[in-house]
Amino acid sequence: MNRRRTPRSASAEDLLSTLQHLTARARQEVELHQARVELAQALQRNMLPATLPSFRGLDTAACYAPARNGLDIGGDWYDGFLLPDGSLALAIGDVQGHDVEAAAYMGQIRIAMRAIASTAVDPGEVMGRTNDLILSMGPSLFATCSFFRLDPVTRELESARAGHVASVWATADGGSGITADAGGLPLGIEARQHYPVTRRTLDADGAFVLLTDGVIEGPSLPINEGLELIRRLVSSHSGDPAADLAETVLKAAALTGHEDDAAVLVLRHGAVPTGPQVT
């Protein structure tokens, strides 16, 4: 009769050796992941603008909060810069995915948009040309984005939207709302896209607030409810300084119930002066 031999039980030394090997591997993986997170954080910090431009009667401020678990850095971004004709450009966006690749892709979009905006006046053209340039680089990600151009004299605000979430506005006289601007596909999906331009005039005292979905959407907060919450919040704080309002809005991200990163960009505008101005 053939009998199978009973496998030899692992000795205490064997088990200890295996445990030490697995522990060492786990430590290496944790250290590698932490290094990637730190690199993404460094990229994010250096690619977001340190300051934003402002004009008499116009003030801008922004806030960014990394993911609350520290792992999803790199997706959201904002920008503000002066154009050659003296206009103010504002942008906000959200890159699909996170970590180092998303942070690097965010930087590519920001640089491309700045360069193109210096030669193209129409926000729809800026968005379309940015999209085509990004696609020519063979991206593996896509991004939503909104781009705004404000004439500080006429207060005309022109904007184009690439799949990004709506913005929120409020005025000191009690008016408020959520923008319903037409838009196109996110950046990095399909070439030669058309991005409609929306025009509005900021002639009253108030605030215009740009957001990423990390502020308004999550397991505990559907996007429509999140936008309505921010509308009420901005309406009740529309007279606050831009920096204070940005911080107030960003705190609402805690209500979404997720750990995504979040960005807020506030344009605080006073009423257009009537009559002669003394300079």
XYZ file of C-alpha atoms in Angstrom:
279
model
C 0.000 0.000 0.000
C 1.318 3.417 -0.980
C 1.102 6.018 1.685
C 1.485 9.745 1.143
C 4.037 11.364 3.311
C 2.692 14.058 5.548
C 4.277 17.411 4.611
C 6.745 18.587 7.173
C 5.309 21.300 9.399
C 7.064 24.617 9.113
C 9.414 25.229 11.974
C 9.282 28.335 14.116
C 12.454 29.504 12.366
C 10.807 29.114 8.942
C 7.758 31.084 10.025
C 9.876 33.827 11.525
C 11.970 34.085 8.353
C 8.840 34.331 6.185
C 7.371 36.989 8.464
C 10.579 39.020 8.324
C 10.607 38.793 4.517
C 6.987 39.937 4.213
C 7.566 42.756 6.692
C 10.569 43.987 4.722
C 8.574 43.908 1.473
C 5.683 45.778 3.081
C 8.049 48.419 4.437
C 9.611 48.906 0.997
C 6.193 49.279 -0.641
C 5.072 51.807 1.992
C 8.275 53.802 1.549
C 7.884 53.755 -2.254
C 4.273 54.886 -2.040
C 5.160 57.616 0.453
C 7.890 58.831 -1.890
C 5.355 59.057 -4.737
C 2.927 60.971 -2.525
C 5.648 63.407 -1.436
C 6.716 63.927 -5.056
C 3.120 64.598 -6.114
C 2.697 67.043 -3.229
C 5.861 68.880 -4.249
C 4.673 69.074 -7.853
C 1.289 70.382 -6.723
C 2.770 73.060 -4.465
C 5.167 74.324 -7.124
C 2.665 74.317 -9.986
C -0.086 76.252 -8.225
C 0.446 80.043 -8.337
C 1.850 81.615 -5.188
C -0.128 84.824 -5.740
C -3.111 85.949 -7.809
C -3.526 89.327 -9.538
C -6.043 91.928 -8.392
C -7.324 95.321 -9.558
C -9.029 98.287 -7.974
C -12.497 97.052 -7.117
C -11.567 93.458 -7.986
C -9.895 90.944 -5.705
C -9.041 87.275 -6.162
C -8.154 84.491 -3.742
C -7.890 80.717 -3.879
C -7.690 77.774 -1.507
C -6.575 74.219 -2.133
C -6.949 71.243 0.201
C -5.207 67.926 -0.512
C -7.065 64.667 -0.052
C -7.772 64.042 3.598
C -6.109 60.628 3.521
C -2.996 62.110 1.876
C -3.096 59.634 -1.027
C -5.074 61.434 -3.740
C -2.886 64.468 -4.303
C -2.472 66.002 -7.713
C -5.883 66.219 -9.398
C -7.303 69.691 -8.748
C -5.729 72.998 -9.794
C -6.403 76.687 -10.299
C -4.633 79.604 -11.941
C -4.864 83.374 -12.308
C -2.694 85.636 -14.454
C -2.659 88.864 -16.437
C -3.062 88.821 -20.219
C -1.149 91.091 -22.619
C -4.189 93.354 -23.128
C -4.534 93.932 -19.370
C -7.379 91.481 -18.856
C -7.472 88.975 -16.023
C -7.451 85.256 -16.818
C -8.762 82.723 -14.318
C -8.828 78.958 -14.676
C -9.791 75.994 -12.558
C -9.717 72.284 -13.354
C -9.681 68.700 -12.209
C -7.478 65.980 -13.701
C -8.802 62.426 -13.806
C -6.846 60.249 -11.413
C -4.295 61.314 -8.862
C -0.693 60.831 -7.779
C 2.401 61.916 -9.697
C 1.024 61.380 -13.213
C -2.027 63.549 -12.552
C 0.101 66.282 -10.983
C 2.408 66.336 -14.000
C -0.538 66.375 -16.428
C -2.062 69.259 -14.485
C 1.167 71.182 -14.950
C 1.129 70.553 -18.705
C -2.410 71.904 -19.012
C -1.669 74.970 -16.915
C 1.442 75.875 -18.926
C -0.279 75.202 -22.266
C -3.285 77.328 -21.337
C -1.124 80.240 -20.187
C 0.875 80.192 -23.426
C -2.178 79.970 -25.676
C -4.146 82.610 -23.742
C -1.361 85.116 -24.398
C -2.149 85.012 -28.133
C -5.843 84.032 -28.294
C -8.478 86.412 -26.944
C -11.566 84.213 -27.209
C -11.908 81.769 -24.243
C -13.426 79.133 -26.521
C -10.388 79.305 -28.769
C -8.087 79.101 -25.753
C -9.867 75.968 -24.594
C -9.940 74.358 -28.042
C -6.284 75.005 -28.786
C -5.274 73.785 -25.322
C -7.238 70.608 -25.923
C -5.550 69.976 -29.288
C -2.085 70.658 -27.884
C -2.635 68.292 -24.968
C -3.901 65.581 -27.321
C -0.804 65.954 -29.504
C 1.267 64.868 -26.495
C -0.536 61.526 -26.344
C -2.093 61.826 -22.879
C -3.414 58.857 -20.937
C -5.614 61.082 -18.758
C -8.278 63.721 -19.287
C -9.254 66.833 -17.361
C -12.275 69.046 -16.826
C -11.630 72.772 -16.877
C -13.202 76.235 -16.920
C -11.407 79.280 -18.335
C -12.468 82.893 -17.697
C -11.356 86.228 -19.146
C -12.368 89.412 -17.315
C -11.997 92.945 -18.651
C -11.305 94.985 -15.491
C -12.702 98.173 -17.056
C -15.950 97.001 -18.645
C -16.339 94.126 -16.138
C -17.305 91.793 -18.991
C -16.597 88.192 -17.986
C -16.217 85.683 -20.819
C -15.907 81.981 -20.126
C -15.627 78.551 -21.718
C -16.171 75.218 -20.031
C -14.734 71.764 -20.778
C -16.908 69.327 -18.849
C -16.288 71.123 -15.564
C -18.739 71.685 -12.715
C -20.813 74.878 -12.586
C -19.744 78.059 -10.814
C -21.678 79.984 -8.166
C -22.370 83.713 -7.910
C -24.022 86.110 -5.485
C -24.526 89.866 -5.222
C -24.890 92.146 -2.233
C -28.502 92.971 -3.146
C -29.527 89.364 -2.430
C -29.251 87.860 -5.909
C -27.505 84.521 -6.308
C -27.368 81.564 -8.637
C -25.610 78.603 -10.183
C -24.262 79.043 -13.693
C -25.772 76.910 -16.440
C -23.242 77.702 -19.157
C -22.974 75.539 -22.260
C -19.757 73.573 -22.587
C -17.800 70.943 -24.447
C -16.000 67.679 -23.735
C -13.250 67.504 -21.109
C -9.719 68.183 -22.318
C -7.768 65.249 -23.693
C -10.620 63.199 -25.159
C -11.258 64.280 -28.744
C -9.556 66.779 -31.051
C -11.034 69.855 -32.732
C -13.726 70.439 -30.154
C -15.946 73.530 -30.074
C -16.296 75.297 -26.733
C -19.140 77.856 -26.566
C -18.406 81.189 -24.885
C -20.698 82.664 -22.237
C -20.633 86.407 -21.559
C -21.871 88.219 -18.457
C -21.175 91.574 -16.820
C -20.113 91.864 -13.189
C -21.451 95.362 -12.591
C -22.812 94.890 -9.050
C -21.097 94.315 -5.728
C -20.713 90.572 -5.186
C -18.664 87.421 -5.685
C -18.118 84.837 -8.405
C -16.845 81.484 -7.148
C -15.144 78.735 -9.158
C -15.072 75.211 -7.726
C -13.891 71.666 -8.275
C -16.170 68.721 -7.574
C -14.249 67.869 -4.398
C -16.082 70.795 -2.778
C -19.616 69.826 -3.774
C -19.920 66.104 -4.472
C -19.343 62.859 -2.598
C -21.036 59.876 -0.954
C -22.790 62.137 1.550
C -23.647 64.978 -0.831
C -25.062 64.709 -4.375
C -23.731 67.360 -6.748
C -26.998 69.301 -7.056
C -27.358 69.516 -3.291
C -23.703 70.489 -2.984
C -24.064 73.321 -5.475
C -27.181 74.581 -3.716
C -25.375 74.486 -0.371
C -22.514 76.557 -1.788
C -24.957 78.989 -3.407
C -26.546 79.683 -0.022
C -23.133 79.947 1.608
C -21.796 82.396 -0.976
C -25.016 84.410 -0.820
C -24.687 84.874 2.935
C -20.968 85.760 2.707
C -20.807 87.631 -0.603
C -19.537 90.772 1.143
C -16.579 89.013 2.786
C -13.029 89.590 1.514
C -12.049 87.145 -1.224
C -9.607 85.223 0.994
C -12.155 84.776 3.776
C -14.855 83.646 1.361
C -12.518 81.113 -0.259
C -11.725 79.564 3.121
C -15.409 79.495 4.098
C -16.376 77.699 0.882
C -13.515 75.213 1.115
C -14.613 74.146 4.595
C -17.853 72.878 3.067
C -15.868 70.111 1.355
C -15.926 68.228 4.663
C -19.664 67.627 4.117
C -19.158 65.576 0.951
C -18.180 62.427 2.831
C -15.159 61.551 0.694
C -11.423 62.154 0.787
C -10.886 63.844 -2.581
C -8.812 66.983 -3.012
C -10.642 70.277 -3.508
C -10.002 73.759 -4.898
C -11.841 77.083 -4.698
C -11.131 80.274 -6.656
C -12.994 83.455 -5.682
C -13.403 86.645 -7.688
C -14.691 89.396 -5.403
C -15.994 92.397 -7.368
C -17.237 95.752 -6.174
C -19.951 97.721 -7.940
C -18.872 99.616 -11.039
C -18.294 103.243 -9.952
C -20.663 105.826 -11.417
C -19.581 109.368 -12.172
C -16.046 110.746 -12.374
C -13.252 108.903 -10.585
C -10.345 110.635 -8.871
C -7.042 108.891 -9.512
